[in-house]
Amino acid sequence: MRWIALGARSRAYLPQAGREVSGHSRSGSPCSDQHRPPQSATNTRVATLRHCLLFAALLLAGCAQSPEGACKLVWRADVPIQPRDNLIFIGATFNDQPAVMVVDTGAERTTLTEAAVTRMRLRRDLQHASDTVGIGGASASYEAVLDDFAVGAFRLPVSRVRVGTFTLPEFGGVQPDGLLGADILLAFDLDIDLPAHRLTIYRARPCADARPPWTEPFASVTGVTMWRDRLIVPLSINGIDGRAVLDTGAQRSVIRPEFAARGGVTQAMLDADPKGMMRGASRDAVSFHMHAFDTVQIGTETAHGARLAVGPLPSGEMDALIGGDFLYGRHVWLSAASHQMFFTKKEP
């Protein structure tokens, strides 16, 4: 069984209210009016406020005033990464305790497993319970309180992370302790060099004409937006346009069946395709079919005959997700601040 989508959408609830707290609006702000909870929802309002304060603190870390101007490329950190099984693993510390995290732009919030929280003896806060929604359904979660947090040697002002009740399997001998989510990652511009096993973190640049500092040729993606803390990337299958979550925490890209149908893929075609099982940030697995699409286009790159998983995604999670099978072997630039994505051709 493949771990297709590690990325998860978090929902915080008032008891007996069922009101959802969202992340970023499409403009990229996690604190926009359209996502504010009702004034009577005290617990929900506190959860949203904490999320906004975290995002603001990280933006201050990533976008501190510079005499060179907001569009100047400003380095923050170089962190080693370990690509394996179409996932990206990175070292972090929680209260000076080492942990291995999956780099997961598809997860709204950075999340640890219960086993990792126990091992690192982190303080639990059970008063802020929520659901974590991913492929296969929802699982319960709460929060852990931190005194100190760092990605590699890069220390960040993060005082709380989510704790998920789901488990993460071992991948090629690596046992991850959690997911490094979009709440931290997308507060910066990210230069993910998978062939060189390196993540370079830059100050976020809200500049439409900003480009990565690369000498190698690269493709660009226009029309990138933000939604619920995620980068949304335009793509087309068989000439039909759609939108996909850019999910570095998914081993495979996944096409929603309804989107595949708009591209002319019938149920009879899917029934004749190879079948498998996938699981995300929940306890249940769901089935998928591997279908060969005539064309798949992302940005200026078009693939012919690419085999992609066709399977269910959480409600409202766009038409597809773009996972590690696309990213593998590439140099990738992600910027939530400027709504940009660039990537190179795959290295053999």
PDB file of N, CA and C in Angstrom, residues 101-158:
ATOM      1  N   MET A 101      11.336  14.881  10.192  1.00  0.00           N
ATOM      2  CA  MET A 101      10.046  15.351   9.711  1.00  0.00           C
ATOM      3  C   MET A 101       9.935  15.162   8.199  1.00  0.00           C
ATOM      4  N   VAL A 102       8.708  14.965   7.737  1.00  0.00           N
ATOM      5  CA  VAL A 102       8.422  14.966   6.306  1.00  0.00           C
ATOM      6  C   VAL A 102       8.115  16.402   5.892  1.00  0.00           C
ATOM      7  N   VAL A 103       8.799  16.898   4.857  1.00  0.00           N
ATOM      8  CA  VAL A 103       8.506  18.228   4.313  1.00  0.00           C
ATOM      9  C   VAL A 103       7.169  18.121   3.582  1.00  0.00           C
ATOM     10  N   ASP A 104       6.137  18.765   4.125  1.00  0.00           N
ATOM     11  CA  ASP A 104       4.769  18.508   3.665  1.00  0.00           C
ATOM     12  C   ASP A 104       4.009  19.820   3.448  1.00  0.00           C
ATOM     13  N   THR A 105       4.096  20.366   2.241  1.00  0.00           N
ATOM     14  CA  THR A 105       3.351  21.580   1.922  1.00  0.00           C
ATOM     15  C   THR A 105       1.855  21.334   1.824  1.00  0.00           C
ATOM     16  N   GLY A 106       1.429  20.081   1.817  1.00  0.00           N
ATOM     17  CA  GLY A 106       0.006  19.765   1.772  1.00  0.00           C
ATOM     18  C   GLY A 106      -0.646  19.742   3.130  1.00  0.00           C
ATOM     19  N   ALA A 107       0.146  19.799   4.208  1.00  0.00           N
ATOM     20  CA  ALA A 107      -0.390  19.838   5.565  1.00  0.00           C
ATOM     21  C   ALA A 107      -0.505  21.283   6.006  1.00  0.00           C
ATOM     22  N   GLU A 108      -1.706  21.705   6.405  1.00  0.00           N
ATOM     23  CA  GLU A 108      -1.888  23.089   6.844  1.00  0.00           C
ATOM     24  C   GLU A 108      -1.014  23.408   8.048  1.00  0.00           C
ATOM     25  N   ARG A 109      -0.894  22.458   8.984  1.00  0.00           N
ATOM     26  CA  ARG A 109      -0.161  22.723  10.207  1.00  0.00           C
ATOM     27  C   ARG A 109       0.904  21.676  10.448  1.00  0.00           C
ATOM     28  N   THR A 110       2.016  22.103  11.009  1.00  0.00           N
ATOM     29  CA  THR A 110       3.066  21.188  11.418  1.00  0.00           C
ATOM     30  C   THR A 110       2.508  20.262  12.491  1.00  0.00           C
ATOM     31  N   THR A 111       2.746  18.968  12.319  1.00  0.00           N
ATOM     32  CA  THR A 111       2.089  17.955  13.152  1.00  0.00           C
ATOM     33  C   THR A 111       3.082  16.890  13.579  1.00  0.00           C
ATOM     34  N   LEU A 112       3.072  16.538  14.854  1.00  0.00           N
ATOM     35  CA  LEU A 112       3.860  15.430  15.387  1.00  0.00           C
ATOM     36  C   LEU A 112       2.964  14.241  15.671  1.00  0.00           C
ATOM     37  N   THR A 113       3.547  13.041  15.641  1.00  0.00           N
ATOM     38  CA  THR A 113       2.811  11.864  16.069  1.00  0.00           C
ATOM     39  C   THR A 113       2.814  11.795  17.595  1.00  0.00           C
ATOM     40  N   GLU A 114       1.859  11.052  18.141  1.00  0.00           N
ATOM     41  CA  GLU A 114       1.818  10.874  19.598  1.00  0.00           C
ATOM     42  C   GLU A 114       3.080  10.185  20.108  1.00  0.00           C
ATOM     43  N   ALA A 115       3.598   9.231  19.316  1.00  0.00           N
ATOM     44  CA  ALA A 115       4.811   8.526  19.728  1.00  0.00           C
ATOM     45  C   ALA A 115       5.985   9.494  19.848  1.00  0.00           C
ATOM     46  N   ALA A 116       6.086  10.454  18.921  1.00  0.00           N
ATOM     47  CA  ALA A 116       7.177  11.425  18.972  1.00  0.00           C
ATOM     48  C   ALA A 116       7.031  12.355  20.170  1.00  0.00           C
ATOM     49  N   VAL A 117       5.799  12.786  20.465  1.00  0.00           N
ATOM     50  CA  VAL A 117       5.559  13.654  21.620  1.00  0.00           C
ATOM     51  C   VAL A 117       5.938  12.937  22.904  1.00  0.00           C
ATOM     52  N   THR A 118       5.611  11.661  23.004  1.00  0.00           N
ATOM     53  CA  THR A 118       5.967  10.867  24.185  1.00  0.00           C
ATOM     54  C   THR A 118       7.481  10.732  24.295  1.00  0.00           C
ATOM     55  N   ARG A 119       8.129  10.404  23.184  1.00  0.00           N
ATOM     56  CA  ARG A 119       9.582  10.220  23.205  1.00  0.00           C
ATOM     57  C   ARG A 119      10.309  11.494  23.608  1.00  0.00           C
ATOM     58  N   MET A 120       9.844  12.629  23.106  1.00  0.00           N
ATOM     59  CA  MET A 120      10.514  13.899  23.392  1.00  0.00           C
ATOM     60  C   MET A 120       9.998  14.572  24.659  1.00  0.00           C
ATOM     61  N   ARG A 121       9.016  13.952  25.321  1.00  0.00           N
ATOM     62  CA  ARG A 121       8.461  14.438  26.581  1.00  0.00           C
ATOM     63  C   ARG A 121       7.969  15.890  26.462  1.00  0.00           C
ATOM     64  N   LEU A 122       7.216  16.139  25.408  1.00  0.00           N
ATOM     65  CA  LEU A 122       6.655  17.464  25.204  1.00  0.00           C
ATOM     66  C   LEU A 122       5.364  17.618  25.990  1.00  0.00           C
ATOM     67  N   ARG A 123       5.083  18.828  26.402  1.00  0.00           N
ATOM     68  CA  ARG A 123       3.853  19.100  27.140  1.00  0.00           C
ATOM     69  C   ARG A 123       2.650  19.043  26.203  1.00  0.00           C
ATOM     70  N   ARG A 124       1.605  18.369  26.636  1.00  0.00           N
ATOM     71  CA  ARG A 124       0.388  18.247  25.846  1.00  0.00           C
ATOM     72  C   ARG A 124      -0.648  19.284  26.277  1.00  0.00           C
ATOM     73  N   ASP A 125      -1.384  19.799  25.303  1.00  0.00           N
ATOM     74  CA  ASP A 125      -2.517  20.684  25.575  1.00  0.00           C
ATOM     75  C   ASP A 125      -3.746  20.025  24.968  1.00  0.00           C
ATOM     76  N   LEU A 126      -4.531  19.367  25.811  1.00  0.00           N
ATOM     77  CA  LEU A 126      -5.706  18.630  25.335  1.00  0.00           C
ATOM     78  C   LEU A 126      -6.939  19.517  25.235  1.00  0.00           C
ATOM     79  N   GLN A 127      -6.798  20.800  25.573  1.00  0.00           N
ATOM     80  CA  GLN A 127      -7.952  21.699  25.563  1.00  0.00           C
ATOM     81  C   GLN A 127      -8.281  22.201  24.159  1.00  0.00           C
ATOM     82  N   HIS A 128      -7.369  22.020  23.221  1.00  0.00           N
ATOM     83  CA  HIS A 128      -7.580  22.529  21.867  1.00  0.00           C
ATOM     84  C   HIS A 128      -7.606  21.350  20.891  1.00  0.00           C
ATOM     85  N   ALA A 129      -8.656  20.548  21.023  1.00  0.00           N
ATOM     86  CA  ALA A 129      -8.816  19.378  20.159  1.00  0.00           C
ATOM     87  C   ALA A 129      -9.382  19.783  18.809  1.00  0.00           C
ATOM     88  N   SER A 130      -9.075  18.999  17.791  1.00  0.00           N
ATOM     89  CA  SER A 130      -9.584  19.256  16.449  1.00  0.00           C
ATOM     90  C   SER A 130      -9.544  17.964  15.659  1.00  0.00           C
ATOM     91  N   ASP A 131     -10.032  18.030  14.425  1.00  0.00           N
ATOM     92  CA  ASP A 131      -9.925  16.922  13.492  1.00  0.00           C
ATOM     93  C   ASP A 131      -8.858  17.244  12.456  1.00  0.00           C
ATOM     94  N   THR A 132      -8.102  16.224  12.062  1.00  0.00           N
ATOM     95  CA  THR A 132      -7.185  16.328  10.944  1.00  0.00           C
ATOM     96  C   THR A 132      -7.781  15.531   9.798  1.00  0.00           C
ATOM     97  N   VAL A 133      -8.049  16.188   8.679  1.00  0.00           N
ATOM     98  CA  VAL A 133      -8.769  15.574   7.564  1.00  0.00           C
ATOM     99  C   VAL A 133      -7.807  15.293   6.427  1.00  0.00           C
ATOM    100  N   GLY A 134      -7.767  14.050   5.986  1.00  0.00           N
ATOM    101  CA  GLY A 134      -6.919  13.669   4.860  1.00  0.00           C
ATOM    102  C   GLY A 134      -7.571  12.567   4.064  1.00  0.00           C
ATOM    103  N   ILE A 135      -6.821  12.009   3.118  1.00  0.00           N
ATOM    104  CA  ILE A 135      -7.335  10.877   2.355  1.00  0.00           C
ATOM    105  C   ILE A 135      -7.669   9.743   3.315  1.00  0.00           C
ATOM    106  N   GLY A 136      -8.863   9.212   3.205  1.00  0.00           N
ATOM    107  CA  GLY A 136      -9.299   8.132   4.070  1.00  0.00           C
ATOM    108  C   GLY A 136     -10.171   8.595   5.223  1.00  0.00           C
ATOM    109  N   GLY A 137     -10.315   9.923   5.416  1.00  0.00           N
ATOM    110  CA  GLY A 137     -11.194  10.398   6.472  1.00  0.00           C
ATOM    111  C   GLY A 137     -10.491  11.316   7.446  1.00  0.00           C
ATOM    112  N   ALA A 138     -11.046  11.390   8.666  1.00  0.00           N
ATOM    113  CA  ALA A 138     -10.550  12.318   9.686  1.00  0.00           C
ATOM    114  C   ALA A 138      -9.992  11.549  10.874  1.00  0.00           C
ATOM    115  N   SER A 139      -9.062  12.170  11.572  1.00  0.00           N
ATOM    116  CA  SER A 139      -8.553  11.622  12.821  1.00  0.00           C
ATOM    117  C   SER A 139      -8.435  12.762  13.828  1.00  0.00           C
ATOM    118  N   ALA A 140      -8.532  12.416  15.102  1.00  0.00           N
ATOM    119  CA  ALA A 140      -8.499  13.427  16.155  1.00  0.00           C
ATOM    120  C   ALA A 140      -7.084  13.951  16.347  1.00  0.00           C
ATOM    121  N   SER A 141      -6.977  15.185  16.841  1.00  0.00           N
ATOM    122  CA  SER A 141      -5.674  15.753  17.134  1.00  0.00           C
ATOM    123  C   SER A 141      -5.804  16.762  18.277  1.00  0.00           C
ATOM    124  N   TYR A 142      -4.662  17.094  18.875  1.00  0.00           N
ATOM    125  CA  TYR A 142      -4.614  18.114  19.920  1.00  0.00           C
ATOM    126  C   TYR A 142      -3.309  18.875  19.719  1.00  0.00           C
ATOM    127  N   GLU A 143      -2.777  19.547  20.730  1.00  0.00           N
ATOM    128  CA  GLU A 143      -1.587  20.365  20.544  1.00  0.00           C
ATOM    129  C   GLU A 143      -0.507  20.007  21.554  1.00  0.00           C
ATOM    130  N   ALA A 144       0.749  20.281  21.157  1.00  0.00           N
ATOM    131  CA  ALA A 144       1.885  20.182  22.064  1.00  0.00           C
ATOM    132  C   ALA A 144       2.500  21.566  22.206  1.00  0.00           C
ATOM    133  N   VAL A 145       2.967  21.881  23.415  1.00  0.00           N
ATOM    134  CA  VAL A 145       3.532  23.195  23.726  1.00  0.00           C
ATOM    135  C   VAL A 145       5.054  23.089  23.703  1.00  0.00           C
ATOM    136  N   LEU A 146       5.705  24.040  23.004  1.00  0.00           N
ATOM    137  CA  LEU A 146       7.151  24.009  22.815  1.00  0.00           C
ATOM    138  C   LEU A 146       7.825  25.179  23.521  1.00  0.00           C
ATOM    139  N   ASP A 147       9.034  24.937  24.011  1.00  0.00           N
ATOM    140  CA  ASP A 147       9.895  26.007  24.500  1.00  0.00           C
ATOM    141  C   ASP A 147      10.876  26.459  23.425  1.00  0.00           C
ATOM    142  N   ASP A 148      11.177  25.560  22.492  1.00  0.00           N
ATOM    143  CA  ASP A 148      12.179  25.866  21.476  1.00  0.00           C
ATOM    144  C   ASP A 148      11.925  24.988  20.262  1.00  0.00           C
ATOM    145  N   PHE A 149      12.150  25.560  19.064  1.00  0.00           N
ATOM    146  CA  PHE A 149      11.935  24.796  17.829  1.00  0.00           C
ATOM    147  C   PHE A 149      12.930  25.266  16.774  1.00  0.00           C
ATOM    148  N   ALA A 150      13.475  24.311  16.012  1.00  0.00           N
ATOM    149  CA  ALA A 150      14.398  24.657  14.927  1.00  0.00           C
ATOM    150  C   ALA A 150      14.256  23.651  13.803  1.00  0.00           C
ATOM    151  N   VAL A 151      14.435  24.146  12.573  1.00  0.00           N
ATOM    152  CA  VAL A 151      14.565  23.297  11.389  1.00  0.00           C
ATOM    153  C   VAL A 151      16.037  23.304  11.027  1.00  0.00           C
ATOM    154  N   GLY A 152      16.696  22.151  11.147  1.00  0.00           N
ATOM    155  CA  GLY A 152      18.141  22.147  11.070  1.00  0.00           C
ATOM    156  C   GLY A 152      18.684  23.020  12.196  1.00  0.00           C
ATOM    157  N   ALA A 153      19.512  24.004  11.843  1.00  0.00           N
ATOM    158  CA  ALA A 153      20.018  24.959  12.843  1.00  0.00           C
ATOM    159  C   ALA A 153      19.249  26.273  12.818  1.00  0.00           C
ATOM    160  N   PHE A 154      18.165  26.339  12.052  1.00  0.00           N
ATOM    161  CA  PHE A 154      17.393  27.564  11.867  1.00  0.00           C
ATOM    162  C   PHE A 154      16.275  27.617  12.904  1.00  0.00           C
ATOM    163  N   ARG A 155      16.460  28.442  13.937  1.00  0.00           N
ATOM    164  CA  ARG A 155      15.476  28.528  15.008  1.00  0.00           C
ATOM    165  C   ARG A 155      14.338  29.451  14.617  1.00  0.00           C
ATOM    166  N   LEU A 156      13.114  29.045  14.984  1.00  0.00           N
ATOM    167  CA  LEU A 156      11.914  29.768  14.571  1.00  0.00           C
ATOM    168  C   LEU A 156      10.998  29.996  15.770  1.00  0.00           C
ATOM    169  N   PRO A 157      10.207  31.081  15.752  1.00  0.00           N
ATOM    170  CA  PRO A 157       9.333  31.409  16.885  1.00  0.00           C
ATOM    171  C   PRO A 157       8.036  30.607  16.871  1.00  0.00           C
ATOM    172  N   VAL A 158       8.161  29.316  17.087  1.00  0.00           N
ATOM    173  CA  VAL A 158       6.996  28.428  17.088  1.00  0.00           C
ATOM    174  C   VAL A 158       6.826  27.875  18.495  1.00  0.00           C
TER     175      VAL A 158
END
